[in-house]
Coordinates of C-alpha atoms in Angstrom, one line a residue:
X1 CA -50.5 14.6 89.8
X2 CA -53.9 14.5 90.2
X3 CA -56.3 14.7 86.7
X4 CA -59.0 17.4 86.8
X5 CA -62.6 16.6 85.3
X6 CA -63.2 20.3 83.7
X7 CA -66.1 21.2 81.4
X8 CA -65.5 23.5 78.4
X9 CA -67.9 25.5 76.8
X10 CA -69.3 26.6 73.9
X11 CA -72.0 29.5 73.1
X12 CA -74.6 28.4 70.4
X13 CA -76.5 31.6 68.7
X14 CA -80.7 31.6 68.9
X15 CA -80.1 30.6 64.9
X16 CA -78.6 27.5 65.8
X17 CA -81.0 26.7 68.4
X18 CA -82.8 24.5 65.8
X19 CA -79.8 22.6 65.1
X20 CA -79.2 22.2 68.7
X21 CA -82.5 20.9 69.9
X22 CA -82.2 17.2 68.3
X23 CA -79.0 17.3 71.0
X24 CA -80.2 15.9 74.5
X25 CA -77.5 17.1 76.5
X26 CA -77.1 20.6 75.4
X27 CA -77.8 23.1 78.5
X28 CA -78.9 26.4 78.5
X29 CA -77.9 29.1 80.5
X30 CA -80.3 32.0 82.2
X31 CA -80.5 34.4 79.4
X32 CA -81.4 31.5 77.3
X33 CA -78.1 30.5 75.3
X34 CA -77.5 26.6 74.9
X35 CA -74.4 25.9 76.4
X36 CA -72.1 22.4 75.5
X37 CA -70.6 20.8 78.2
X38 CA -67.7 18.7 77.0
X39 CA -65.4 16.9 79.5
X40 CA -61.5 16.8 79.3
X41 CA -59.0 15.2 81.5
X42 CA -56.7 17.6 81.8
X43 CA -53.5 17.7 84.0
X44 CA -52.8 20.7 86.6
X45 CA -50.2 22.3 84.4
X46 CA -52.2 22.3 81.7
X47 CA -55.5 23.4 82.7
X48 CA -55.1 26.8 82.6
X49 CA -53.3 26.9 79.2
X50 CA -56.7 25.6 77.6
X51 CA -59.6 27.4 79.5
X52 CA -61.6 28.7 76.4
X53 CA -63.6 31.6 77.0
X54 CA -67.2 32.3 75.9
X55 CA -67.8 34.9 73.8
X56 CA -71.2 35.9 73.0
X57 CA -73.3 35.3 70.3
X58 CA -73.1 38.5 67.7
X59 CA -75.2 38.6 64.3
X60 CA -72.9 40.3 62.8
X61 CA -70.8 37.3 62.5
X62 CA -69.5 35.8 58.9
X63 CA -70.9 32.4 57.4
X64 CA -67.6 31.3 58.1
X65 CA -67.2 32.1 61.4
X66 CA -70.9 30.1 62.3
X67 CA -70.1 27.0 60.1
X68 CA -67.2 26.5 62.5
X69 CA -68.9 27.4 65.6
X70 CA -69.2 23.5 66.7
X71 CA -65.0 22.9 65.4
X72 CA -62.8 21.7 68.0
X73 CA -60.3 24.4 69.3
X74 CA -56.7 24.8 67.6
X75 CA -54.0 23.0 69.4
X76 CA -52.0 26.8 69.5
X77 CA -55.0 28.3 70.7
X78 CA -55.0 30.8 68.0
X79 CA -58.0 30.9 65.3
X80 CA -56.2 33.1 62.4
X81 CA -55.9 31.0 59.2
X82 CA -52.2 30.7 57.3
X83 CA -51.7 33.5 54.7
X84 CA -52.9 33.1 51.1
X85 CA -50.1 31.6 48.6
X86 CA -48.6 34.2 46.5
X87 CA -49.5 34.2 43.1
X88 CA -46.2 34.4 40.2
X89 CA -46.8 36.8 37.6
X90 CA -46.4 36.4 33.5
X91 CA -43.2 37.5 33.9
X92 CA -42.0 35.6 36.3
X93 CA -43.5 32.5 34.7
X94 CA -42.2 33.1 31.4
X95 CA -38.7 33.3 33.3
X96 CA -39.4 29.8 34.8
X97 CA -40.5 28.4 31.3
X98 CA -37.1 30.3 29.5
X99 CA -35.0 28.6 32.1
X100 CA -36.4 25.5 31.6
X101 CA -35.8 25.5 28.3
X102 CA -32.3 26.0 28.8
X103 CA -31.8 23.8 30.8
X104 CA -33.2 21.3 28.2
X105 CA -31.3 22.3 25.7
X106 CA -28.3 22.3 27.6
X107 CA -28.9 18.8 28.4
X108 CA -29.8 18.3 24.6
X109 CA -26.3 19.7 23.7
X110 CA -24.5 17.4 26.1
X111 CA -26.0 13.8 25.0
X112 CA -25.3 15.0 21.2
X113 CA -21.6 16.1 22.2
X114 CA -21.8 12.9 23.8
X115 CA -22.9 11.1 21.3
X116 CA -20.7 12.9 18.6
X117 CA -17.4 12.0 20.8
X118 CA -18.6 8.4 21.1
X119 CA -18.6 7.8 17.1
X120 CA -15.7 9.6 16.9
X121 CA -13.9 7.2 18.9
X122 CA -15.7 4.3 17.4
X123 CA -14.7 6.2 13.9
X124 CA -11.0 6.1 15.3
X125 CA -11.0 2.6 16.5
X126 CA -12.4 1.1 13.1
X127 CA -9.6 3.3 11.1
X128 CA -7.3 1.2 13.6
X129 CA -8.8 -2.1 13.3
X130 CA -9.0 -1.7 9.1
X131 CA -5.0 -0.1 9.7
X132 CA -4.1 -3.6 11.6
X133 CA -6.2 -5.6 9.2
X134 CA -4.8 -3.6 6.2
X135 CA -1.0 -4.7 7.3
X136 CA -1.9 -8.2 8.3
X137 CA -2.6 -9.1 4.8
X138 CA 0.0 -7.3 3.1
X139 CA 2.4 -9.6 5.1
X140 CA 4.6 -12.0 2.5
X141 CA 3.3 -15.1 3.6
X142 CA -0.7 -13.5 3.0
X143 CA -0.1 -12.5 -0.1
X144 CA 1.4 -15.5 -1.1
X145 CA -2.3 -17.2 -0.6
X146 CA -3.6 -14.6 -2.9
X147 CA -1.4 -15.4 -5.6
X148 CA -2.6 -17.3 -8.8
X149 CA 0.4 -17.9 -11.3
X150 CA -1.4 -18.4 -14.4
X151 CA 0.4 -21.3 -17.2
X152 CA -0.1 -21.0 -20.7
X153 CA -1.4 -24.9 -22.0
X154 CA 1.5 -24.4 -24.7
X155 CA 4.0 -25.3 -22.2
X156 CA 1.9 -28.4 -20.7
X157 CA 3.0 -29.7 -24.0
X158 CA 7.0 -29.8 -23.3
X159 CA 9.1 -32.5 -22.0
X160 CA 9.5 -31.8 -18.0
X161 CA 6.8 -29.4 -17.2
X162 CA 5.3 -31.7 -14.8
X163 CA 8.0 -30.5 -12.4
X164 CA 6.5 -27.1 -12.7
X165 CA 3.1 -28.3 -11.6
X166 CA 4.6 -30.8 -9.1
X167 CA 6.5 -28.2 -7.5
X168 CA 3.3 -25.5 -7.3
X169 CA 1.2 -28.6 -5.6
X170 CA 3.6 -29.4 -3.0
X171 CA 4.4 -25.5 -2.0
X172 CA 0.2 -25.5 -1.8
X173 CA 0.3 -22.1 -4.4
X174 CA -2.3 -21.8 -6.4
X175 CA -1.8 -21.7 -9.9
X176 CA -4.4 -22.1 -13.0
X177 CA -4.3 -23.0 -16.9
X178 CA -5.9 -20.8 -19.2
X179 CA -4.5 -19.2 -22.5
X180 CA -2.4 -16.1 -22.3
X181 CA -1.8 -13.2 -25.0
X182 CA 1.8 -14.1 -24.5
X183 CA 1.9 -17.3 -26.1
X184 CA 4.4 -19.9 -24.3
X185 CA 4.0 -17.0 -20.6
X186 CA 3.4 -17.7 -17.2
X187 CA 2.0 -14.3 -15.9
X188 CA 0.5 -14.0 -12.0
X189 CA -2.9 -12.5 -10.8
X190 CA -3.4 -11.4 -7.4
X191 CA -6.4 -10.8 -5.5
X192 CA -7.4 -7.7 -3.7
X193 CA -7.9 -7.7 0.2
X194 CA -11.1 -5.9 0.1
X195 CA -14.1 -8.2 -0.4
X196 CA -15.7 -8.4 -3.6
X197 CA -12.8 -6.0 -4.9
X198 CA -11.5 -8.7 -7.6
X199 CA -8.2 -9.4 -9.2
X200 CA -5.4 -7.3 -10.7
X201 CA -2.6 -8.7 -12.7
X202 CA 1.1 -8.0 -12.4
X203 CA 3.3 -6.5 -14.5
X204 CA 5.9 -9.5 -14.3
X205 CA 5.4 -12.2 -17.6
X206 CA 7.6 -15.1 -18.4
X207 CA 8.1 -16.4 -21.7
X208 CA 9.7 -19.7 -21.9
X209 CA 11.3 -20.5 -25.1
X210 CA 13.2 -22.7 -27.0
X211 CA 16.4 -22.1 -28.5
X212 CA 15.0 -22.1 -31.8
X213 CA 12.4 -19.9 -30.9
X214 CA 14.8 -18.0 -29.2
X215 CA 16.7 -17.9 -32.8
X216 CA 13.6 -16.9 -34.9
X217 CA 13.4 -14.0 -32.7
X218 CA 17.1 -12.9 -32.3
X219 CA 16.9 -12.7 -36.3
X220 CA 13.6 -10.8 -36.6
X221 CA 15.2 -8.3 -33.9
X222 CA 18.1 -7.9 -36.1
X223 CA 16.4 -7.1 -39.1
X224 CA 14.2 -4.4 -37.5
X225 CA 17.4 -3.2 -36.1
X226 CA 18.7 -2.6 -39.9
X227 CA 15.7 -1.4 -41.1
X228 CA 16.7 1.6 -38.6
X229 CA 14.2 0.7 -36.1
X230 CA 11.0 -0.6 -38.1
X231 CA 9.4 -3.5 -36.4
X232 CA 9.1 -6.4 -38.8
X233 CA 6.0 -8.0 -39.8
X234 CA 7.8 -11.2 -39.8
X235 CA 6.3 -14.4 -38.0
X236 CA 8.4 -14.9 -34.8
X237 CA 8.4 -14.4 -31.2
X238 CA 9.0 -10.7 -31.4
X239 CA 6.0 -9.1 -32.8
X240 CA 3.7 -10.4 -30.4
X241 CA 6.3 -9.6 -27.5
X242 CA 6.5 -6.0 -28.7
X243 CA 2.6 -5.6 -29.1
X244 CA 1.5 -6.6 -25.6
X245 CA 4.7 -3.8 -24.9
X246 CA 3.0 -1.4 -26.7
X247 CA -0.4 -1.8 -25.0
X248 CA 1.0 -2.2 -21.3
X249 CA 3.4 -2.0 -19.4
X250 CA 4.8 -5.5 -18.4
X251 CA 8.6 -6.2 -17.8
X252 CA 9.2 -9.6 -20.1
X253 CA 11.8 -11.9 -18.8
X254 CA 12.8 -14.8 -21.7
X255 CA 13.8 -17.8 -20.0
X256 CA 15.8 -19.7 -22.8
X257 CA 15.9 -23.3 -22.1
X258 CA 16.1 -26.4 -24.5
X259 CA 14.2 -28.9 -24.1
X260 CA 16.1 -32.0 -25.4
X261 CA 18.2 -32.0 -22.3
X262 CA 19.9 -35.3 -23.1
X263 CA 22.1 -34.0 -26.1
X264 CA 23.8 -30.9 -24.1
X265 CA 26.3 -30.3 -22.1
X266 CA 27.1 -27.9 -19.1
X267 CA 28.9 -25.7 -22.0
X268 CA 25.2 -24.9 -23.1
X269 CA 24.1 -21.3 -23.2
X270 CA 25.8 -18.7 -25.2
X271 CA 28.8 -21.0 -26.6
X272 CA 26.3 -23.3 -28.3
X273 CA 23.8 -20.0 -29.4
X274 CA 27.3 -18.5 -30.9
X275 CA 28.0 -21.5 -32.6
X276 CA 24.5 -21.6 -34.1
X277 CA 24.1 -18.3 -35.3
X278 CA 28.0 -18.3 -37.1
X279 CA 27.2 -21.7 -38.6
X280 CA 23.7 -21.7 -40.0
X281 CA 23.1 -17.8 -39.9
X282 CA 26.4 -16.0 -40.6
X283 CA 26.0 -13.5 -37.6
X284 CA 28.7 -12.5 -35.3
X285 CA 28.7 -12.3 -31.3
X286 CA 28.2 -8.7 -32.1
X287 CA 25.3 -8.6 -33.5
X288 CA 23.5 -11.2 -31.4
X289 CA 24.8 -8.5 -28.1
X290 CA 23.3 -5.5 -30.3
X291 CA 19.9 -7.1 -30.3
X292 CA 20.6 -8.7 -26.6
X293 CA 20.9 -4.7 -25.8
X294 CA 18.4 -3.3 -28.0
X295 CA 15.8 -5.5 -26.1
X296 CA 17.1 -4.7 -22.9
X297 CA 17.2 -0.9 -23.0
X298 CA 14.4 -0.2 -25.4
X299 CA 11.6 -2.7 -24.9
X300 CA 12.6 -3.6 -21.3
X301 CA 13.3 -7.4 -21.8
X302 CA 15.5 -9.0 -19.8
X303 CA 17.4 -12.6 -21.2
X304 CA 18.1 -15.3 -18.8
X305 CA 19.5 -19.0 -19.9
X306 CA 18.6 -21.5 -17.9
X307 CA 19.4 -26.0 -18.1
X308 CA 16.2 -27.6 -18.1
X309 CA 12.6 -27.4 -16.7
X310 CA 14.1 -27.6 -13.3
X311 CA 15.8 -24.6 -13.3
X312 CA 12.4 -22.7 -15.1
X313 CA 10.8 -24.3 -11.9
X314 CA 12.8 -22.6 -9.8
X315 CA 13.1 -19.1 -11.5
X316 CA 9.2 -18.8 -11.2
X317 CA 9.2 -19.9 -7.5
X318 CA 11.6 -17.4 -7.2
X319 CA 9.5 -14.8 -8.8
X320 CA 6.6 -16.0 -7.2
X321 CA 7.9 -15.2 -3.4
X322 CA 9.5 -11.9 -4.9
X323 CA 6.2 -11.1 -5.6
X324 CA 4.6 -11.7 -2.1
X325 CA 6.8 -9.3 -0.3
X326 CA 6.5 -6.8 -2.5
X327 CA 3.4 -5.3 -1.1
X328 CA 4.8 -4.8 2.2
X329 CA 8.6 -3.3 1.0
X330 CA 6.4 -0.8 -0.8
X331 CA 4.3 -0.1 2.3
X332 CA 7.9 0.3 4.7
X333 CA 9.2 2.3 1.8
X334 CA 6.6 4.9 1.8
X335 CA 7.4 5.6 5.7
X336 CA 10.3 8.2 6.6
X337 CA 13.9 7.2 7.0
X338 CA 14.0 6.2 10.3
X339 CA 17.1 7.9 10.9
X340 CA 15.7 11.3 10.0
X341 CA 14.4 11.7 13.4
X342 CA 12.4 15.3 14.1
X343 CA 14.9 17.8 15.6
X344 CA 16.3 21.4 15.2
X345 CA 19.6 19.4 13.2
X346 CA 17.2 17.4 11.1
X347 CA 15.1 20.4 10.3
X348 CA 17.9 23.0 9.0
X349 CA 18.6 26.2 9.7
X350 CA 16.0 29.2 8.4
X351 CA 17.9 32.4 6.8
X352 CA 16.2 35.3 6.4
X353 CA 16.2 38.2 3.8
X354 CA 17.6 40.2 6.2
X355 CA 21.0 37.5 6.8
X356 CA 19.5 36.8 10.1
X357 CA 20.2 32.7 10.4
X358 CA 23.6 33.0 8.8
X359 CA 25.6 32.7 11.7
X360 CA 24.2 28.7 12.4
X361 CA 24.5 27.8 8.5
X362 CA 28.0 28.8 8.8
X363 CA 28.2 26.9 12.7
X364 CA 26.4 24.0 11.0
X365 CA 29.1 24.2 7.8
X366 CA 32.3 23.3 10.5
X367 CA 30.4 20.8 12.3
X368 CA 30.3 19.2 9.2
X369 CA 34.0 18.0 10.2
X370 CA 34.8 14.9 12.1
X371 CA 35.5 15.4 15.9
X372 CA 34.1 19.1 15.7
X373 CA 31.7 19.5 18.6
X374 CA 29.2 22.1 19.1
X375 CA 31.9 24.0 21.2
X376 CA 34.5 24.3 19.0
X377 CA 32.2 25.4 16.0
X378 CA 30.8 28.1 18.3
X379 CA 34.5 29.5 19.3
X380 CA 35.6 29.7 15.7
X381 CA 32.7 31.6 14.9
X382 CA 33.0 33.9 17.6
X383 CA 37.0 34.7 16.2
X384 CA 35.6 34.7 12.5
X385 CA 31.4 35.4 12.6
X386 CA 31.6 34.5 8.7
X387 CA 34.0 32.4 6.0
X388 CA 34.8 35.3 4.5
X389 CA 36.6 36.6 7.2
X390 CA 38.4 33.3 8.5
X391 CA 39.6 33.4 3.9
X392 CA 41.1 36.6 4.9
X393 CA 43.3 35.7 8.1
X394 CA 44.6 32.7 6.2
X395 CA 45.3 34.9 3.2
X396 CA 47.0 37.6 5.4
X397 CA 49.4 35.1 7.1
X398 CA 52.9 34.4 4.9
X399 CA 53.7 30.7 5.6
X400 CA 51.9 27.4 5.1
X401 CA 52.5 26.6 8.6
X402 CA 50.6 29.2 10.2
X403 CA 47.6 29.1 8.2
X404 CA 47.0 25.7 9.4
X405 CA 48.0 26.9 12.7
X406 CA 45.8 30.0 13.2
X407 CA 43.1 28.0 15.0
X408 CA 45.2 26.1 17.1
X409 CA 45.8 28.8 19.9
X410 CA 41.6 29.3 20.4
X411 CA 40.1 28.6 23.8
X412 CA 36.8 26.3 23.9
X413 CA 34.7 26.1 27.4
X414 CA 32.9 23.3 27.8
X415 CA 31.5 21.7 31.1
X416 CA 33.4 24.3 33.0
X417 CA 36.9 23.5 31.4
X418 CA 39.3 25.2 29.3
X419 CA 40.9 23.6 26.6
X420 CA 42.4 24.4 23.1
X421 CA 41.4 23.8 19.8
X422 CA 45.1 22.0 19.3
X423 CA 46.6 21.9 15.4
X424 CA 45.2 19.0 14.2
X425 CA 41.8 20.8 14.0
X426 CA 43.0 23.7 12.9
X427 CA 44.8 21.9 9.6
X428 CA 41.5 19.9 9.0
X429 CA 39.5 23.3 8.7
X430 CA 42.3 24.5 7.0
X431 CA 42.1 21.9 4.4
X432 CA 38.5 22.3 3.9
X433 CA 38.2 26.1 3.6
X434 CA 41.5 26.1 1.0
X435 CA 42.2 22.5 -0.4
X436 CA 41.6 22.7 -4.4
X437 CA 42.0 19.0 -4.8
X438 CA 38.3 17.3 -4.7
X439 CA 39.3 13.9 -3.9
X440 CA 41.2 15.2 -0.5
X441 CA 40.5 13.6 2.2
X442 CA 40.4 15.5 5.2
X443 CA 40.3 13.2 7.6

């Protein structure tokens, strides 16, 4: 194709001739317009697509119109401009700012609901953790490092303690001397598993004593006894015992042991206590069990006779672990039976004001039996809807062997099978509805 060389022009009014005179190759034409020759290589297809005609010079033209006299042609060939933008009005921007703030809020709403479910579950999982941390330490063996049992320095003082003390070192307990109100006590502190929560004491005190100690008070106790239940003001064991009673409540275990070991013999205990209290004090094995009881069931004082410091030793490591796994029983105790599993059997059966309910309490009452299943209960109840009625057939038959035959003949369907109740349920139901003997057994 061969390229063209075509000149395009443009018609310059007489008011731009000023302009147009500092331009030296502007030509004019016969009735004295300049004229603009540009040159364009243009292609045969092309060349008539972008012949620009010459329109005269008007003075009624706009300012617009002459300031882009000298502009370059549109590619489209089409000189209108692109329509003004549409302005919004009020309305429609106070729409767009509502909307807006909508949407913010919306958002707003979200991150809190967000953020409320997150500390919820981080609510949740510290309950769980302080749950599992809770449990941990009420385990036996964690309590047990939280126990302090606490030794009066009175029985420091006694022939064989040291095995007490031994013992506690080598089992790695902890265990401190200090003074008790109980003199002659061993009593145990435990500390709390919350931090900085302190110490509580439990209600468990031992009170070692010798047998003449254990004499003085026996006597005291049986004078307050005669006095018709006036607590001596005697010195002994007693009073102080029955004061710290009086101002809490502790359960006092008396652990009577003598200490000169090497002049008894296995028949130590209550043979050689009889024998001292009818020889020196004139008092009978009856009176010595009066006060034994009276301590017992009224002051909560429990006796115990034990050989030796060995035998304390091991009565108080005994108490000791007893008191480690007591936490956790309580804690297992406070949970449901764990054979009272939720179900419509476990739950009852609701009766109404209206009897409605009635007919499963009295379903329920011959399922009680052994070997009565679901479908037998429900085919006696269909032949007799109530007790009443089933007291009245047996009281209408003459013999002994057709009452406890009148069930026997009844057809229970189960799985799709026909079978009969058979006599020996029918004399068990029998039995139970009629038998006036309470120790009966039925089965």
């Amino acid at each position: 194709m061969s390229a063209l060389r075509r000149a395009k022009t443009w018609e310059i009014s007489e008011s731009e001739e000023s302009d147009a005179e500092t331009i030296p190759d502007l030509n004019r034409d016969e009735s004295g317009q300049i004229l603009v020759t540009v040159s364009t290589d243009l292609t045969d297809d092309q060349s008539s697509d972008h012949k620009c005609k010459s329109l005269p010079s008007s003075p009624t033209k706009t300012e617009s119109s002459q300031t882009s006299a000298l502009s370059p042609p549109r590619p489209d060939g089409c000189g209108t401009p692109s329509p003004a933008r549409k302005r919004r009005t009020k309305e429609e921007i106070e729409a767009d700012r509502q909307a807006a703030r909508e949407k913010k809020e919306a958002r707003d709403r979200q991150r809190a609901a967000r953020a409320q479910e997150k500390e919820e579950r981080r609510q949740e999982q510290q309950k769980r953790r302080e749950a599992a941390e809770n449990l941990k330490s009420l385990r036996p063996e964690n309590c047990l490092r939280r126990l302090t049992v606490c030794i009066d320095p009175a029985l420091l003082q006694q022939d064989g303690s040291d095995i007490l003390l031994d013992t506690l070192t080598t089992f790695e307990w902890r265990f401190s001397i200090e003074s008790q109100q109980l003199p002659h006590s061993i009593t145990w502190t435990r500390d709390l598993p919350q931090q900085g929560a302190g110490s509580v004491e439990e209600e468990q005190v031992v009170l070692v004593l010798g047998l003449t100690d254990f004499m003085d008070m026996v006597i005291s106790g049986k004078k307050m006894l005669d006095s018709e239940g006036e607590e001596t003001r005697m010195g002994s064991f007693l009073n102080p015992i029955l004061e710290c009673l009086n101002r809490e409540a502790k359960k006092v275990t008396l652990l009577v042991s003598d200490s000169q070991t090497d002049n008894r013999t296995d028949a130590y205990g209550v043979h050689l206590l009889d024998e001292t209290l009818q020889s020196k004090l004139g008092m009978e094995n009856l009176d010595v069990e009066e006060v034994l009881v009276y301590l017992q069931l009224c002051k909560n004082i429990s006796l115990v006779f034990l050989e030796g410091w060995q035998e304390v030793t091991n009565h108080v490591c005994a108490v000791t672990k007893a008191l480690s796994k007591r936490p956790f029983k309580l804690l297992t105790e406070q949970a449901e039976l764990p054979f009272c599993v939720d179900g419509s059997w476990a739950s009852g059966v609701r009766v109404e004001r209206d009897g409605s309910g009635l007919i499963q309490v009295w379903s329920r009452q011959i399922q009680q039996l052994n070997r009565v299943s679901p479908a037998v209960a429900s085919t006696v109840i269909a032949a007799y809807p109530s007790p009443q009625l089933l007291l009245q057939a047996y009281q209408s038959l003459g013999s002994e062997e057709d009452r406890k035959g009148l069930l026997a003949a009844l057809l229970v369907k189960s799985g799709g099978k026909e079978r009969r109740i058979g006599p020996e349920i029918s004399a068990r139901v029998y039995r139970c509805f009629t038998a006036q003997n309470p120790q009966l057994v039925l089965d």
